[in-house]
Tab-separated table of N, CA and C and ligand atoms in Angstrom:
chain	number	residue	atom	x	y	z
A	1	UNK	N	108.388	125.587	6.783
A	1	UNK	CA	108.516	126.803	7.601
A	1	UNK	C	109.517	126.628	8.743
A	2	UNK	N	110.251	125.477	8.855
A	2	UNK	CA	110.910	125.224	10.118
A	2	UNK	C	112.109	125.169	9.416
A	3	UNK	N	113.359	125.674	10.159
A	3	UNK	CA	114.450	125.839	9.464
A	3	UNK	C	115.464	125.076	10.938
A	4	UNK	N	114.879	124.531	12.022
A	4	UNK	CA	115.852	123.392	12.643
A	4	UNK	C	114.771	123.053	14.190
A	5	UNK	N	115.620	122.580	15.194
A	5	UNK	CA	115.239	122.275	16.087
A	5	UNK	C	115.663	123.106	17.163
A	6	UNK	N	114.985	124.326	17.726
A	6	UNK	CA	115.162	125.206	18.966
A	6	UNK	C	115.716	124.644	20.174
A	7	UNK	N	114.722	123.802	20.817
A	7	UNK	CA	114.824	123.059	22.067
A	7	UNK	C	113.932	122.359	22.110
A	8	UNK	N	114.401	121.539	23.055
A	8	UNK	CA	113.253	119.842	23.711
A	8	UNK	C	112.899	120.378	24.885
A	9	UNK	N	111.703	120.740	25.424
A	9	UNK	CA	111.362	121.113	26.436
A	9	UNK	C	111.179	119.302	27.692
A	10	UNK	N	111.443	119.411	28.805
A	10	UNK	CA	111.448	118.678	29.398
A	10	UNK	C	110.972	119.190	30.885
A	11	UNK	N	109.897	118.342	31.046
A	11	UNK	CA	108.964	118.517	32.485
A	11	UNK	C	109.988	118.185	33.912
A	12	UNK	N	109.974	118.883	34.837
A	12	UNK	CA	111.029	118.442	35.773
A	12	UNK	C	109.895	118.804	36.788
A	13	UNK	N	110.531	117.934	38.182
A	13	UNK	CA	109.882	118.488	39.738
A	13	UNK	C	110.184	119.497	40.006
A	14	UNK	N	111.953	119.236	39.770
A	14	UNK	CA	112.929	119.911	40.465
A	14	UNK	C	114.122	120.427	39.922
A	15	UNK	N	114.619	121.328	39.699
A	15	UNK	CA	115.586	121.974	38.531
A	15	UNK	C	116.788	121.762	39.486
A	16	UNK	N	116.813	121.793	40.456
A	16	UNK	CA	118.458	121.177	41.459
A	16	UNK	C	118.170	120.157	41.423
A	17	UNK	N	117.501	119.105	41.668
A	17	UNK	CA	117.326	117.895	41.540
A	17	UNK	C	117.851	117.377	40.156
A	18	UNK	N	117.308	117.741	39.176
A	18	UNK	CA	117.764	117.707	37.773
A	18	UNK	C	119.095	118.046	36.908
A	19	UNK	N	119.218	119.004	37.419
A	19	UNK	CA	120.750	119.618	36.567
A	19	UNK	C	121.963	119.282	36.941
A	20	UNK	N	122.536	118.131	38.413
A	20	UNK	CA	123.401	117.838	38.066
A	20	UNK	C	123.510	116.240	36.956
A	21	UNK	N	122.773	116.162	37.076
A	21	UNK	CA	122.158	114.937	35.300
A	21	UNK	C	122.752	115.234	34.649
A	22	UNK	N	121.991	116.837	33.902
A	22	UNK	CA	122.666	117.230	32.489
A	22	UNK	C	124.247	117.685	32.459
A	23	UNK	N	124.576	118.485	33.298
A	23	UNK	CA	125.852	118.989	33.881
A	23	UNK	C	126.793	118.136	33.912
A	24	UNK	N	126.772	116.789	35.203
A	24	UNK	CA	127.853	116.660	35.073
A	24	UNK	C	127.615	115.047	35.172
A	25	UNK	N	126.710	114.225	34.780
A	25	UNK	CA	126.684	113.017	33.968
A	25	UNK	C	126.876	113.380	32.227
A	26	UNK	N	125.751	113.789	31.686
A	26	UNK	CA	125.841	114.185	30.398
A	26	UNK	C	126.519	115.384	29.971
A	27	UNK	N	127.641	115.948	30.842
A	27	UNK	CA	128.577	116.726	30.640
A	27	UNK	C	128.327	117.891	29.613
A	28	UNK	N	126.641	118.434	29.598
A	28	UNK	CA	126.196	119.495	28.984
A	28	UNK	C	126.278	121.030	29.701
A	29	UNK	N	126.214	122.341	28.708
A	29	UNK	CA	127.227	122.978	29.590
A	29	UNK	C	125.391	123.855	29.828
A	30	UNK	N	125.699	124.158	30.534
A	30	UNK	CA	124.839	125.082	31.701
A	30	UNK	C	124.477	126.371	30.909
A	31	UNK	N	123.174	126.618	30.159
A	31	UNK	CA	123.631	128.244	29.651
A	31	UNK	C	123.107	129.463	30.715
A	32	UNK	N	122.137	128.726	31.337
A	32	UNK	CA	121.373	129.527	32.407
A	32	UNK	C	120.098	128.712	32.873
A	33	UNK	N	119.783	129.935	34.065
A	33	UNK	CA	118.242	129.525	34.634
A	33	UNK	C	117.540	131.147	34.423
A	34	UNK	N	116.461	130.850	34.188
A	34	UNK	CA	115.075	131.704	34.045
A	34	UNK	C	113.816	131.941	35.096
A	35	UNK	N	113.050	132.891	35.287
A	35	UNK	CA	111.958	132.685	35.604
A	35	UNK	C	111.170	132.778	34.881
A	36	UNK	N	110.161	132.475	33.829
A	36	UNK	CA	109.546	132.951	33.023
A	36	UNK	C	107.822	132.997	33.421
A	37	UNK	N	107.336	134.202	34.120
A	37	UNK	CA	106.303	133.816	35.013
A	37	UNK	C	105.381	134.099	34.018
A	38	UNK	N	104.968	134.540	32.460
A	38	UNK	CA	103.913	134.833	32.003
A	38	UNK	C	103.562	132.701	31.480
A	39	UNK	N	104.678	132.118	31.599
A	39	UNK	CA	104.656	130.465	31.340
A	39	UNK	C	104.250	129.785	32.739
A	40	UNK	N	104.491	130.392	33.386
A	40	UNK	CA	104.214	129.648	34.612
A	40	UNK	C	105.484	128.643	35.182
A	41	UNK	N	106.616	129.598	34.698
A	41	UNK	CA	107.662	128.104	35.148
A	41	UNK	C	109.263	128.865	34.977
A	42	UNK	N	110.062	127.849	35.986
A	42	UNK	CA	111.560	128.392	35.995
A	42	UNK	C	112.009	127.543	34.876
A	43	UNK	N	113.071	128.146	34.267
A	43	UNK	CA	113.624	127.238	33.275
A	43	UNK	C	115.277	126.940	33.258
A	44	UNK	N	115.673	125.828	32.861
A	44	UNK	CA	117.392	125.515	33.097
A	44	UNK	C	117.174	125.408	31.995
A	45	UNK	N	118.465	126.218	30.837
A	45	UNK	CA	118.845	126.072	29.637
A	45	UNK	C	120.176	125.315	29.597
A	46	UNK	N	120.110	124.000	28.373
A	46	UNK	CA	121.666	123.500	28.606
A	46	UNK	C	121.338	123.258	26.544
A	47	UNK	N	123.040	123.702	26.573
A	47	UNK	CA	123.400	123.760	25.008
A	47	UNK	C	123.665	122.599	24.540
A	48	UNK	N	123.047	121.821	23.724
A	48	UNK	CA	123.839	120.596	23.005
A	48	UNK	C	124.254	120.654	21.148
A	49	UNK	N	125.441	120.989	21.002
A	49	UNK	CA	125.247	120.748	19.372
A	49	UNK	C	124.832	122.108	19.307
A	50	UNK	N	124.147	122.516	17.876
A	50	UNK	CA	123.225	123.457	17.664
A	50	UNK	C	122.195	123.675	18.401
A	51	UNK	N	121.356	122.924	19.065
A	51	UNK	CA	120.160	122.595	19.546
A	51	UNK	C	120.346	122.812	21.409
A	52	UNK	N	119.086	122.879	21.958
A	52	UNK	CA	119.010	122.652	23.740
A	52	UNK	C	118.178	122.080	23.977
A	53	UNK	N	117.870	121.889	25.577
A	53	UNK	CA	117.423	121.295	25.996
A	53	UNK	C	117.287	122.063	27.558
A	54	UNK	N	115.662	122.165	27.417
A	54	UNK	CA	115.052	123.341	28.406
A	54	UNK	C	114.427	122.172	29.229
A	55	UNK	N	114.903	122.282	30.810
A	55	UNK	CA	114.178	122.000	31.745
A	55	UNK	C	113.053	123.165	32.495
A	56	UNK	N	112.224	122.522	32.670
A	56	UNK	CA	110.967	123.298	32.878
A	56	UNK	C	110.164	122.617	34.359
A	57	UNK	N	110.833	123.281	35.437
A	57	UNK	CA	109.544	123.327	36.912
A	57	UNK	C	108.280	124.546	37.092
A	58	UNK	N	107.532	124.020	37.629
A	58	UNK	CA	106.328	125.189	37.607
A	58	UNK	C	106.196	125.941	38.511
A	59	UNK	N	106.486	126.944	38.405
A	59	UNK	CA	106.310	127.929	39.824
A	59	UNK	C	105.349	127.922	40.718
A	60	UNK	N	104.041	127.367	40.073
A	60	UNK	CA	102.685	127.170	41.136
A	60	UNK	C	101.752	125.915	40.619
A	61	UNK	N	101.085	125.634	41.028
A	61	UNK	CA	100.014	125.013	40.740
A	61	UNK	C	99.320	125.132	39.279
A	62	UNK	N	99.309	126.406	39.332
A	62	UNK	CA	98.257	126.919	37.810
A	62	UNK	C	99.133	126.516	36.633
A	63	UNK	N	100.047	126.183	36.554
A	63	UNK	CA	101.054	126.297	35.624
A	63	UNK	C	101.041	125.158	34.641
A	64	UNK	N	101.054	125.264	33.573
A	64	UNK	CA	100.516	124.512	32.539
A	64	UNK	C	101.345	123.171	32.897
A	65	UNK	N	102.854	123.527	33.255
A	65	UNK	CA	103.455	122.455	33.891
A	65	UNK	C	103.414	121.137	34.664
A	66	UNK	N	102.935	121.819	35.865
A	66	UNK	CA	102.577	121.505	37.172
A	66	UNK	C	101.172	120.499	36.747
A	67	UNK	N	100.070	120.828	35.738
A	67	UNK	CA	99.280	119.618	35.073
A	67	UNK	C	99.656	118.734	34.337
A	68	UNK	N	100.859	118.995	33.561
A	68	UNK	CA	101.383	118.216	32.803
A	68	UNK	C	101.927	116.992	33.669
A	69	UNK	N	102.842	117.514	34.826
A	69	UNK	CA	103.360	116.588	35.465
A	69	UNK	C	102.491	115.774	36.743
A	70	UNK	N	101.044	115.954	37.044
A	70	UNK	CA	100.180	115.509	37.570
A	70	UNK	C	99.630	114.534	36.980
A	71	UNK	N	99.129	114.356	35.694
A	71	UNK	CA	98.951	113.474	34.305
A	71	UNK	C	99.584	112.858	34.721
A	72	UNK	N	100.986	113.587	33.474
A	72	UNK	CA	101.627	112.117	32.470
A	72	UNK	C	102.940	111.856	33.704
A	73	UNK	N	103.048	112.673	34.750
A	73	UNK	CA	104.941	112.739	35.258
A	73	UNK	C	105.967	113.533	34.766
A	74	UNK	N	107.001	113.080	35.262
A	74	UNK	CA	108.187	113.876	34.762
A	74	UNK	C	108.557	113.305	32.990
A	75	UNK	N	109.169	114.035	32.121
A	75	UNK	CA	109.307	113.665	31.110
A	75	UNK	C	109.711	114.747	29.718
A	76	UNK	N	109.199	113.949	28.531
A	76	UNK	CA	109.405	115.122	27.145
A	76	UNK	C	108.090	115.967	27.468
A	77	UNK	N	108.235	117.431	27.652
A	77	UNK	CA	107.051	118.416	27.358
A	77	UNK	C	106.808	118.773	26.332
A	78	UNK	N	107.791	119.029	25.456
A	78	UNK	CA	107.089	119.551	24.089
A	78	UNK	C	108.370	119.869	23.265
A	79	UNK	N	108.277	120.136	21.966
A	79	UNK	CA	109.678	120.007	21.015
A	79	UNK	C	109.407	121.193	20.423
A	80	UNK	N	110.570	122.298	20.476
A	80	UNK	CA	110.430	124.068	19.630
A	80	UNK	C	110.520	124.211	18.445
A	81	UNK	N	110.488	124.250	16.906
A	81	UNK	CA	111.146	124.665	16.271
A	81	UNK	C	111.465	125.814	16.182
A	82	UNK	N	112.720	126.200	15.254
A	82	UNK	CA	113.081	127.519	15.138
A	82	UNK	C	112.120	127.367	13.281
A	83	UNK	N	111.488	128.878	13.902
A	83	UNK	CA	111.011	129.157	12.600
A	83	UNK	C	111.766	131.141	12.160
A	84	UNK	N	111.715	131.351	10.908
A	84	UNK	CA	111.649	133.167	10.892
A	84	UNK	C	111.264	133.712	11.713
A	85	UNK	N	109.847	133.941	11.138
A	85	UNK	CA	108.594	134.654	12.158
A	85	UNK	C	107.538	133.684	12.354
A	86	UNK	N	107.832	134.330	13.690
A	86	UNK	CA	106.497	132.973	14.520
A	86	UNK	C	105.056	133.079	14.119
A	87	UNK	N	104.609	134.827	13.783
A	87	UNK	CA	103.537	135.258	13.768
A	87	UNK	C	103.030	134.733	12.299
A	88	UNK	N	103.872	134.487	11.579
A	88	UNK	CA	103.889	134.035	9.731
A	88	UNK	C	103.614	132.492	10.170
A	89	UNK	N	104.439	132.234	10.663
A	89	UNK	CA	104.359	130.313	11.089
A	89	UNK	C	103.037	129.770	11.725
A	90	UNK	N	102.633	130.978	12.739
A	90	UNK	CA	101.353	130.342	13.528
A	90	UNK	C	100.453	130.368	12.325
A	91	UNK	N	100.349	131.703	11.497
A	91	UNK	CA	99.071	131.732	10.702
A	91	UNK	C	99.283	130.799	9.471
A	92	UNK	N	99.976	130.346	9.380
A	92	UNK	CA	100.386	129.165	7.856
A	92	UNK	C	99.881	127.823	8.519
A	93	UNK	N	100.416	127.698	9.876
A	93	UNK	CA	99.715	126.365	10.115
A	93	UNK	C	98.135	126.567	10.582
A	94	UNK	N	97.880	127.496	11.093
A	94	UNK	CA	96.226	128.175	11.186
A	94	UNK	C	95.358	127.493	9.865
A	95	UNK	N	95.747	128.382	8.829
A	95	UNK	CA	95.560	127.819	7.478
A	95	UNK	C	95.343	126.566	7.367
A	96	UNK	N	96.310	125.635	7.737
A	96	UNK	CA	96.389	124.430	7.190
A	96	UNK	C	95.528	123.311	8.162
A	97	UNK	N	94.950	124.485	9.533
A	97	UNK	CA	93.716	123.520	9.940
A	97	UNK	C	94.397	123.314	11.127
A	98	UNK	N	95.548	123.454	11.618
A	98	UNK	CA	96.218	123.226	12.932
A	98	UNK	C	95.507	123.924	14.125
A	99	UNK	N	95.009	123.445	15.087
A	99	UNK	CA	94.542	124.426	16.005
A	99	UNK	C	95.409	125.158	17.132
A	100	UNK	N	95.571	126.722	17.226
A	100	UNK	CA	96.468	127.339	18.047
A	100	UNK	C	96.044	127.254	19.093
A	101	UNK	N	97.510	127.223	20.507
A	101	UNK	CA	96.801	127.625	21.817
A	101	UNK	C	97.051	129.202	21.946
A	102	UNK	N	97.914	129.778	20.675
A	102	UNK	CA	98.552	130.876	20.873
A	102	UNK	C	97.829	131.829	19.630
A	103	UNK	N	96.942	132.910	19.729
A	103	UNK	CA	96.854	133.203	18.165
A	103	UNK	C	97.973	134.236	17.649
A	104	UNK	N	98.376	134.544	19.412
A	104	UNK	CA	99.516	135.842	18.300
A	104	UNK	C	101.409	135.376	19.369
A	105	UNK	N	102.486	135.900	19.056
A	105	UNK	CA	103.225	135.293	19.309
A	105	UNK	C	103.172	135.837	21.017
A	106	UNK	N	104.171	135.552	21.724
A	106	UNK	CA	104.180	135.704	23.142
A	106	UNK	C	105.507	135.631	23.564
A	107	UNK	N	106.023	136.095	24.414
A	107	UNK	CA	107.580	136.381	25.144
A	107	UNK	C	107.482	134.797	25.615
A	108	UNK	N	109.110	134.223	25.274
A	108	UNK	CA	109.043	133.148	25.633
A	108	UNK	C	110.787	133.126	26.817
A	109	UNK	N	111.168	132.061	27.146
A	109	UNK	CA	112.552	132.111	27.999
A	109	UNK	C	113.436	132.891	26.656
A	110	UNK	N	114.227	133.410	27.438
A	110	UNK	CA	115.785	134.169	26.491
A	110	UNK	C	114.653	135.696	26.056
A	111	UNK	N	113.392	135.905	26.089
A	111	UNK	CA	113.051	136.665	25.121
A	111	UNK	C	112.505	136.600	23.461
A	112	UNK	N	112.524	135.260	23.536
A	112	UNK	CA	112.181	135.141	22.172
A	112	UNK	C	110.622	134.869	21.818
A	113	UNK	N	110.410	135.054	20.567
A	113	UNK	CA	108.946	135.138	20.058
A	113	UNK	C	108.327	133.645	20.206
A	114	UNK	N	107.708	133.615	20.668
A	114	UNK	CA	106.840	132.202	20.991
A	114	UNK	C	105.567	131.536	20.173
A	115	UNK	N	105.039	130.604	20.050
A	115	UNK	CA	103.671	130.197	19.774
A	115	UNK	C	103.677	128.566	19.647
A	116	UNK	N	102.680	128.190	20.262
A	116	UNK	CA	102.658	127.175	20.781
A	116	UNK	C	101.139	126.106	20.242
A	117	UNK	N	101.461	125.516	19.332
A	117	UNK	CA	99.939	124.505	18.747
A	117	UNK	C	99.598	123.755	19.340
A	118	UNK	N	98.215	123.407	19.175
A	118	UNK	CA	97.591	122.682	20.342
A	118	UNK	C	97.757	120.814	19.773
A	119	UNK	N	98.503	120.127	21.269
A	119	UNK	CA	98.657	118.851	20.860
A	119	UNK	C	97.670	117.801	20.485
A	120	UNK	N	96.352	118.361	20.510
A	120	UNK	CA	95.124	117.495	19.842
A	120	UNK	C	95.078	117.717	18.172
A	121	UNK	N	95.420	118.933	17.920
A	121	UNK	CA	95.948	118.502	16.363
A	121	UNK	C	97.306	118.329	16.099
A	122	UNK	N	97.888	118.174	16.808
A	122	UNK	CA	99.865	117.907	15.929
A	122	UNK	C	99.949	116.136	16.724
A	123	UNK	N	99.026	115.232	16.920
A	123	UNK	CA	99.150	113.749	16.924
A	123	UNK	C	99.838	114.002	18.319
A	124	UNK	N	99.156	114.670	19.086
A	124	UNK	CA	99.788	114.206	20.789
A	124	UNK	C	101.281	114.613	21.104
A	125	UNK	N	102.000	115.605	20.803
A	125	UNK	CA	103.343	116.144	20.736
A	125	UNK	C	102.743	117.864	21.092
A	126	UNK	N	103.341	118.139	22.090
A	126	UNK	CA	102.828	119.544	22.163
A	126	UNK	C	104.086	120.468	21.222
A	127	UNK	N	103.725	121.420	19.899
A	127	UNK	CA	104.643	122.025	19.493
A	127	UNK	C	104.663	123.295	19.420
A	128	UNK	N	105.994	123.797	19.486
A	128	UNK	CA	106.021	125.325	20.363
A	128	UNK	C	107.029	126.077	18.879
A	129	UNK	N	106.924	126.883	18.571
A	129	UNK	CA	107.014	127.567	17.216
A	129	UNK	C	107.845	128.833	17.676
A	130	UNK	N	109.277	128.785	17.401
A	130	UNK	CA	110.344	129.812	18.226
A	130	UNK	C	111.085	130.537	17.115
A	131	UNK	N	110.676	132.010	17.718
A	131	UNK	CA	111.533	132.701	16.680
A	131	UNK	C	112.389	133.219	17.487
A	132	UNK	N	113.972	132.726	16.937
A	132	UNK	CA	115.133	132.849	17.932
A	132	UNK	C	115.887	134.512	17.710
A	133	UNK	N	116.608	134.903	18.219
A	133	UNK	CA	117.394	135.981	18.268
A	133	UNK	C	118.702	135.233	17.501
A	134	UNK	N	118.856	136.393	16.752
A	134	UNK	CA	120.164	135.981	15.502
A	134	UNK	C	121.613	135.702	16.487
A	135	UNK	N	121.580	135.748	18.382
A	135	UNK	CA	122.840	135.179	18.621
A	135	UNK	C	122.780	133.805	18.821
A	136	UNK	N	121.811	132.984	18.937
A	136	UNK	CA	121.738	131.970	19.272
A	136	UNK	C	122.495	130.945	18.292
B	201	CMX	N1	102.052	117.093	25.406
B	201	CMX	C1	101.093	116.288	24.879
B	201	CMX	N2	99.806	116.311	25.273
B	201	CMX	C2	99.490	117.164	26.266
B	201	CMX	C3	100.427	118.020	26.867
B	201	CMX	C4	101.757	117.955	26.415
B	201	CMX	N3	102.727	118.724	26.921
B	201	CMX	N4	99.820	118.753	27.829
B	201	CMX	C5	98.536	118.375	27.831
B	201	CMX	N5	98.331	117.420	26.895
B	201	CMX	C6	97.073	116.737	26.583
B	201	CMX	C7	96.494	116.083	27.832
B	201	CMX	O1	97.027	114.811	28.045
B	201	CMX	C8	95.025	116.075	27.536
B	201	CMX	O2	94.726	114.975	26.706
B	201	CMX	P1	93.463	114.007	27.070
B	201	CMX	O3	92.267	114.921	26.981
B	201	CMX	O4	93.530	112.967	26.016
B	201	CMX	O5	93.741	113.525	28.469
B	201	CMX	C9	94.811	117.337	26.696
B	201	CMX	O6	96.099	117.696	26.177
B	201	CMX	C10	94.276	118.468	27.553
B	201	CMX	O7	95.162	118.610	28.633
B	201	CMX	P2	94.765	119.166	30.066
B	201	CMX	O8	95.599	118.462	31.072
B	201	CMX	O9	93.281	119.182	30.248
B	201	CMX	O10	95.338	120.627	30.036
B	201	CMX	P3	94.794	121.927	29.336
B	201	CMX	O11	93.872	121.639	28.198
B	201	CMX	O12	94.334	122.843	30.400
B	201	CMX	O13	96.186	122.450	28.758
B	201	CMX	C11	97.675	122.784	26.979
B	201	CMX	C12	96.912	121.758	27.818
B	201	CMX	C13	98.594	122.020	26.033
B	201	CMX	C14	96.662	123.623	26.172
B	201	CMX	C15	98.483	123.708	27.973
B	201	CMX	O14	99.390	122.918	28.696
B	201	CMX	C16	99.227	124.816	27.269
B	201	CMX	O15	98.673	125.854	26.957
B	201	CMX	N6	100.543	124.631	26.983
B	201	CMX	C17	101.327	125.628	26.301
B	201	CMX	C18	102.062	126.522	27.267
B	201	CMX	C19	103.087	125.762	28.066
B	201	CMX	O16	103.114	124.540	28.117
B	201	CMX	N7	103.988	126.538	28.736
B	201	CMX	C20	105.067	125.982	29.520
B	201	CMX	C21	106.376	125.931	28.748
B	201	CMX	C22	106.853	127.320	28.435
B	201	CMX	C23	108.225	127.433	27.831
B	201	CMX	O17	108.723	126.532	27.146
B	201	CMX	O18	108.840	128.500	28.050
């Protein structure tokens, strides 16, 4: 059901703190920043190849983020694929016993269709199930 790799989500403190890293050590180009408040978090998009790489700070406390980085630290948050339809993808892996945190899809950064499986069944990798817009 996965037809490539969307984005690598990556836990940050600090998105100015962070982006001159990707920018202008790893000379990745900048596609934008986000607020995406139904996620709980600002996001820096940078293009590599086909593929990105989403930095992710948490706007508050509550933010799924903001626990993540209390845990484990700064680091990999979770890996997207691009699937068709997300809503077809969540319920195929449903099926196959995967447990959702998402049962139906959800607005994700850029606008795109979201869903997100829970990392106690995908072996400790949180995976996020992206149905992209045909400009990407
Ligand atoms: N990757 C791997 N494991 C993770 C994880 C992650 N990103 N986040 C949490 N976990 C693990 C924890 O370590 C914990 O494991 P243990 O019980 O062994 O310690 C377990 O999952 C439960 O974690 P928790 O800290 O108690 O947190 P919650 O259960 O409240 O929430 C999760 C965990 C995954 C359900 C929640 O973070 C979530 O719903 N995430 C999806 C939404 C999201 O992350 N949005 C931000 C990004 C949005 C975007 O990309 O636009």
């Amino acid at each position: 059901m996965v037809k490539g790799i969307s984005h690598i989500g990556i836990a940050v403190r600090s998105l100015d703190e962070q982006i001159p890293y990707y920018k202008d050590v790893l000379g990745l180009s900048l596609l934008g920043t986000e607020t995406v408040e139904d996620q709980g978090v600002k996001v820096a998009m940078f293009q590599v190849g086909d593929t990105r790489i989403e930095l992710l700070e948490p706007l508050s406390e509550e933010s799924p983020v903001a626990k993540f980085l209390e845990k484990k630290g700064e680091g990999v948050h979770h890996i997207a694929y691009a699937v068709d339809a997300c809503d077809e993808a969540l319920r195929t892996a449903e099926e196959k016993g995967i447990r959702l945190i998402d049962k139906n899809p959800r607005k994700g950064a850029g606008g795109h269709l979201i869903g997100f499986l829970h990392p106690k069944s995908t072996f400790g990798v949180l995976t996020e199930l992206t149905q992209e817009h045909e400009e990407l």
